[in-house]
mmCIF file of C-alpha atoms in Angstrom:
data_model
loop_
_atom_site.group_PDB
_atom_site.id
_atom_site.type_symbol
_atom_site.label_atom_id
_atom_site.label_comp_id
_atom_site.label_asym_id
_atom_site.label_seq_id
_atom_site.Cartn_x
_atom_site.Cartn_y
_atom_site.Cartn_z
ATOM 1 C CA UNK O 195 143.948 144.416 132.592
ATOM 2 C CA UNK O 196 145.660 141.776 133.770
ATOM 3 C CA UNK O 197 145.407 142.558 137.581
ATOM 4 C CA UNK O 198 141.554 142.809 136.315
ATOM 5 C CA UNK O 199 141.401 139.307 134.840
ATOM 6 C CA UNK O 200 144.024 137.309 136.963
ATOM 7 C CA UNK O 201 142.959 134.003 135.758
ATOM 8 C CA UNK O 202 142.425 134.790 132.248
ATOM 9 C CA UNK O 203 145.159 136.822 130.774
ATOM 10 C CA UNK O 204 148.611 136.835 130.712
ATOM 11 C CA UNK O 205 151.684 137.997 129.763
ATOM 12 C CA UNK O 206 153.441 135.234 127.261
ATOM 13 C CA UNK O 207 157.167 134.873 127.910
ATOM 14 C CA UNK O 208 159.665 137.305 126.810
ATOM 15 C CA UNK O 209 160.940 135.545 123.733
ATOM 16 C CA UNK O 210 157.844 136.250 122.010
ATOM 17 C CA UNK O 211 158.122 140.101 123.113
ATOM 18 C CA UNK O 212 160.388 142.529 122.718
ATOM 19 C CA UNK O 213 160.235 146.314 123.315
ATOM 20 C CA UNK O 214 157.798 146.905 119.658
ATOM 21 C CA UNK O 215 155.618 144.037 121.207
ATOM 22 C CA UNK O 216 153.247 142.664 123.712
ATOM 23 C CA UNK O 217 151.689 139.453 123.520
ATOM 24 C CA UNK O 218 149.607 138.336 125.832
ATOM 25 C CA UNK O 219 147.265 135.289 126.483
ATOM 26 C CA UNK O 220 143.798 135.524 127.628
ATOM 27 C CA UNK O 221 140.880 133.266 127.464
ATOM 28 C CA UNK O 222 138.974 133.475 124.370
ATOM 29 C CA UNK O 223 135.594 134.788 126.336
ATOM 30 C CA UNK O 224 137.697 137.832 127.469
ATOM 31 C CA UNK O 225 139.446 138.764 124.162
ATOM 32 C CA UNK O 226 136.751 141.327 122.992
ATOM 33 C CA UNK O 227 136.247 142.677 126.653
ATOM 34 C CA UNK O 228 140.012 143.181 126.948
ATOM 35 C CA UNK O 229 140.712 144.317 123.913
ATOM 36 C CA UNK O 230 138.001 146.834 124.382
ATOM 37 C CA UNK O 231 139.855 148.176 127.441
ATOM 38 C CA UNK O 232 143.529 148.375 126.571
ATOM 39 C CA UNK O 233 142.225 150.224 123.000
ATOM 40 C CA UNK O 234 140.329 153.138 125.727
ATOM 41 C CA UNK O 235 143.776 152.763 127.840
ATOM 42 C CA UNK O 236 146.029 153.329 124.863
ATOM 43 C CA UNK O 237 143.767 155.905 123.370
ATOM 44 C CA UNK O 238 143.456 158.203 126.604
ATOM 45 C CA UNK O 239 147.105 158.172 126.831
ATOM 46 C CA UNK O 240 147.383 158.953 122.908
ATOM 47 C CA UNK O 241 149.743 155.803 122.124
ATOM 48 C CA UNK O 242 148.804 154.873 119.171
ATOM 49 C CA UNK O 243 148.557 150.978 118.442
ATOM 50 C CA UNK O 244 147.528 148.112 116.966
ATOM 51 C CA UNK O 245 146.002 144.718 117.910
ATOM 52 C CA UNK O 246 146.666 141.410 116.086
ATOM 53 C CA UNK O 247 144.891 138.366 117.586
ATOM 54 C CA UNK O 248 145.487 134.669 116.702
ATOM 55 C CA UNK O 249 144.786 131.384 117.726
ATOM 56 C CA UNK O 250 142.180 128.159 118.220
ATOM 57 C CA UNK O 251 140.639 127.156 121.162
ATOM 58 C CA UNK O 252 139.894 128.529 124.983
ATOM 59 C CA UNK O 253 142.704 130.718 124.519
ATOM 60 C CA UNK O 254 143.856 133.164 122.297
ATOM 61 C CA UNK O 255 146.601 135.486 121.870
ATOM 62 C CA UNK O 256 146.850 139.335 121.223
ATOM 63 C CA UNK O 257 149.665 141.286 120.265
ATOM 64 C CA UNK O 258 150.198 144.713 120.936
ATOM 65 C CA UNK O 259 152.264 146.334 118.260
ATOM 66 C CA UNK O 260 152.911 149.957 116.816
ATOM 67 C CA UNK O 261 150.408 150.897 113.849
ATOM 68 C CA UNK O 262 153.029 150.278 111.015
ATOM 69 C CA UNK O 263 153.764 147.107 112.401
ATOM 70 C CA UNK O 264 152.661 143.423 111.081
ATOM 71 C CA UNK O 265 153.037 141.171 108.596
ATOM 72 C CA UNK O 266 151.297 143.012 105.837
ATOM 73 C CA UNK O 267 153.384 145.912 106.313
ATOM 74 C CA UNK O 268 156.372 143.503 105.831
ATOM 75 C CA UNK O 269 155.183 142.602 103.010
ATOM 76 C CA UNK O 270 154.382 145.443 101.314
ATOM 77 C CA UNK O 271 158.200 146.641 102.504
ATOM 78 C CA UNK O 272 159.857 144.084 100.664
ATOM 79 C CA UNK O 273 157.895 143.579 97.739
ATOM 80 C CA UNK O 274 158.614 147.345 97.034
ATOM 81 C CA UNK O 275 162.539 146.949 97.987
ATOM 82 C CA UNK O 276 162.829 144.099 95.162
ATOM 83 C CA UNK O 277 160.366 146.104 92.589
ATOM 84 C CA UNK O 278 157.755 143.293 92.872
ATOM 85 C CA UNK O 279 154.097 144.428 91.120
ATOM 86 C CA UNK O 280 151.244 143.501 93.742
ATOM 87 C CA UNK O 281 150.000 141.599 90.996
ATOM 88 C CA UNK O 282 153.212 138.608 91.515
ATOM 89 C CA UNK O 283 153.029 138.897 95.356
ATOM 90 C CA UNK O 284 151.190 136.782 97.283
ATOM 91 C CA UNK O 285 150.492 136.708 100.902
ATOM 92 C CA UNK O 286 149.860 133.017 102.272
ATOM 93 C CA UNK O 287 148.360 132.215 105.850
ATOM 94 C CA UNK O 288 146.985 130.048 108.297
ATOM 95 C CA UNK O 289 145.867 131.927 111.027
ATOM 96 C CA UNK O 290 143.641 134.892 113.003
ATOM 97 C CA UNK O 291 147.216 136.763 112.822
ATOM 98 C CA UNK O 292 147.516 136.376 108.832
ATOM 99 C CA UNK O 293 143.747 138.511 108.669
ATOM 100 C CA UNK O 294 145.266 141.703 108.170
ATOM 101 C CA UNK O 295 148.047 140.686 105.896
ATOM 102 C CA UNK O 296 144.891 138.828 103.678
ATOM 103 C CA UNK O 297 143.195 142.219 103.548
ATOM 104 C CA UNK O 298 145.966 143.913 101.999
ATOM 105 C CA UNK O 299 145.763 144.468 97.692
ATOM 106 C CA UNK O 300 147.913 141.817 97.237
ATOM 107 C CA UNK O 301 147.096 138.107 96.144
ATOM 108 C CA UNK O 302 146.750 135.683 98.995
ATOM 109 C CA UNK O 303 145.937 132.013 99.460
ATOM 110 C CA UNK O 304 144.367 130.629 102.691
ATOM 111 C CA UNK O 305 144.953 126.981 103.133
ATOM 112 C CA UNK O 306 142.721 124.932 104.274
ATOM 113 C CA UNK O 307 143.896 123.530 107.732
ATOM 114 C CA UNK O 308 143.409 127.413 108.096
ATOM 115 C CA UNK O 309 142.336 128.051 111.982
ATOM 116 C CA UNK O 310 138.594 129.472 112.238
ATOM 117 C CA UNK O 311 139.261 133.297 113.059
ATOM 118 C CA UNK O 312 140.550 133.333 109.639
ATOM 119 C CA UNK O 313 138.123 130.879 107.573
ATOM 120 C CA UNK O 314 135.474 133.326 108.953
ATOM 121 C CA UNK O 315 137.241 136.031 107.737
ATOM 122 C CA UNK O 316 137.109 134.882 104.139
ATOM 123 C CA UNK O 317 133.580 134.293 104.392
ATOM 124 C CA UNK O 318 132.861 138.247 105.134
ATOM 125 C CA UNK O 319 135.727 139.205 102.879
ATOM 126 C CA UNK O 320 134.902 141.809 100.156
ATOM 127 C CA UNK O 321 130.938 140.599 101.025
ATOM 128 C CA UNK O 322 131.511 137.912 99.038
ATOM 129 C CA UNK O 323 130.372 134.372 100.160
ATOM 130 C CA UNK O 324 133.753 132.075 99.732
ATOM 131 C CA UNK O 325 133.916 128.509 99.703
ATOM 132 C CA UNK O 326 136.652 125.505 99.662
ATOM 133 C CA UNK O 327 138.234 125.917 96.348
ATOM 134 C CA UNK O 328 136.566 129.233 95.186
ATOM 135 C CA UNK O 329 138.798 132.342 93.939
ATOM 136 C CA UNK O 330 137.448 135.518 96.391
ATOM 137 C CA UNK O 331 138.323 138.345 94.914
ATOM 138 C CA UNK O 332 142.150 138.672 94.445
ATOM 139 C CA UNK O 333 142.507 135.407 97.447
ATOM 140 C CA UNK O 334 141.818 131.863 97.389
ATOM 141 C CA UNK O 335 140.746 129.169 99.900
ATOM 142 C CA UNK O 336 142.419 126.232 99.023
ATOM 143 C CA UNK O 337 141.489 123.096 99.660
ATOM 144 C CA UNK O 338 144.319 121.403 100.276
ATOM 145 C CA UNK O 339 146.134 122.004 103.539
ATOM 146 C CA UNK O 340 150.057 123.657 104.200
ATOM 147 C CA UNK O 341 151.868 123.797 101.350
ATOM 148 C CA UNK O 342 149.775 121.331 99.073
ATOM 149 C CA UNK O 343 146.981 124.330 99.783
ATOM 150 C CA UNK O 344 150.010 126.919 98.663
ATOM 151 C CA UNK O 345 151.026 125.292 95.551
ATOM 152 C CA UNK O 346 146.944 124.700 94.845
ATOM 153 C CA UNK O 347 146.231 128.422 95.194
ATOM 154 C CA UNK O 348 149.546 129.471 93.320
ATOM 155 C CA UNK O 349 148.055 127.180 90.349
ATOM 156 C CA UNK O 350 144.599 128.679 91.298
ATOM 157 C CA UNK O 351 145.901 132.290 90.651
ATOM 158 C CA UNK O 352 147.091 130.975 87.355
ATOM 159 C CA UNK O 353 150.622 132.956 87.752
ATOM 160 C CA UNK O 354 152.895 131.023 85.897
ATOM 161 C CA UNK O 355 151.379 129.159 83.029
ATOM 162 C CA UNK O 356 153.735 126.495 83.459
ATOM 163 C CA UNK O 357 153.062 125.346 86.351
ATOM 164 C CA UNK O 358 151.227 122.794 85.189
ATOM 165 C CA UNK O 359 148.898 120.510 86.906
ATOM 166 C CA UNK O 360 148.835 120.453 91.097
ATOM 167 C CA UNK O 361 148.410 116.780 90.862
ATOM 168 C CA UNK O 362 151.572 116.178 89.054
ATOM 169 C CA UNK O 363 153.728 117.606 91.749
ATOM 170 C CA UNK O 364 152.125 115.696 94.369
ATOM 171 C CA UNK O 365 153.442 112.302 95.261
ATOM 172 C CA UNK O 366 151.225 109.119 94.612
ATOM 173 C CA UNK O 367 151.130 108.577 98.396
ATOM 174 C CA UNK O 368 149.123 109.464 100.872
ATOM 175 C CA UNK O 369 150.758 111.794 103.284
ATOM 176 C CA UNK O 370 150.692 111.908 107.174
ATOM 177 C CA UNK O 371 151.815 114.571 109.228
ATOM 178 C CA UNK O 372 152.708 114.567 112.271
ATOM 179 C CA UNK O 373 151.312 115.032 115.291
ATOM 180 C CA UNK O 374 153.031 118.081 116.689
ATOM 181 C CA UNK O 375 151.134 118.238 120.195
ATOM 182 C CA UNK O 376 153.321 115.995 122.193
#
């Protein structure tokens, strides 16, 4: 695939790899296209796999993993280790790679600096139309962003009932954050 699409995908470097992984970058035009093709390549050879994509932008990233793999499965592991119910576990994201994890039976909050892979997720979710602020299902969008949205949805999913207000916890000023681009 990649000798096939030279200037739009590429392997990402090996610290975000390792032999249960592939991640590779490719141009968001080419993500359906490719993914199309490695799925017929890994199917004729009978390895089976998964794909996870994530990111914003002219680029997004895919990552190649076994089926059992990801962060839902993760969860699921631990919350069974420590004897958590799926009713007190809550699965929190961000981003196109958080979909599969927010499809799970769990709880799960979305935040709302979410990226728009996942945004459009929750809008299709269950069939239900979501909007800012609206419980969907067993998962809310929040409209508050990183953990502000966390804390919102935590309160939103009403699992401790003394939590209290999300507007006593915050502080009275206004919060910047910054810029991590540069």
């Amino acid at each position: 695939v990649i000798a096939a699409y030279p200037e739009a995908v590429h392997y990402r470097p090996e610290v975000e790899m390792h032999e249960h992984k592939i991640t590779l970058g490719l141009k968001a035009n080419k993500l359906n296209k490719v993914q199309g093709l490695l799925a017929k390549s890994f199917v004729a050879s009978e390895t089976a796999t998964k794909f996870i994509s994530s990111g914003t932008g002219d680029w997004k990233y895919l990552d190649i993993v076994p089926p059992r793999a990801g962060k839902l499965e993760s969860l699921d592991y631990v919350r069974r280790q420590l004897g958590f119910p799926r009713s007190r576990t809550v699965a929190c994201g961000d981003s196109g790679n958080d979909i599969m994890m927010l499809a799970g039976e769990n709880l799960g909050i979305v935040v709302a600096n979410a990226q728009e892979d996942l945004l459009e997720f929750m809008e299709l979710r269950d069939d239900t139309i979501c909007s800012v602020g609206v419980r969907c299902g067993e998962c809310v969008v929040a409209e508050r962003e990183v953990a502000y949205g966390i804390l919102e949805g935590l309160q939103t999913l009403a699992l401790d009932p003394h939590l209290g207000s999300i507007d006593e916890w915050l502080p009275q000023a206004e919060i910047h954050l910054p810029d991590v681009t540069d």
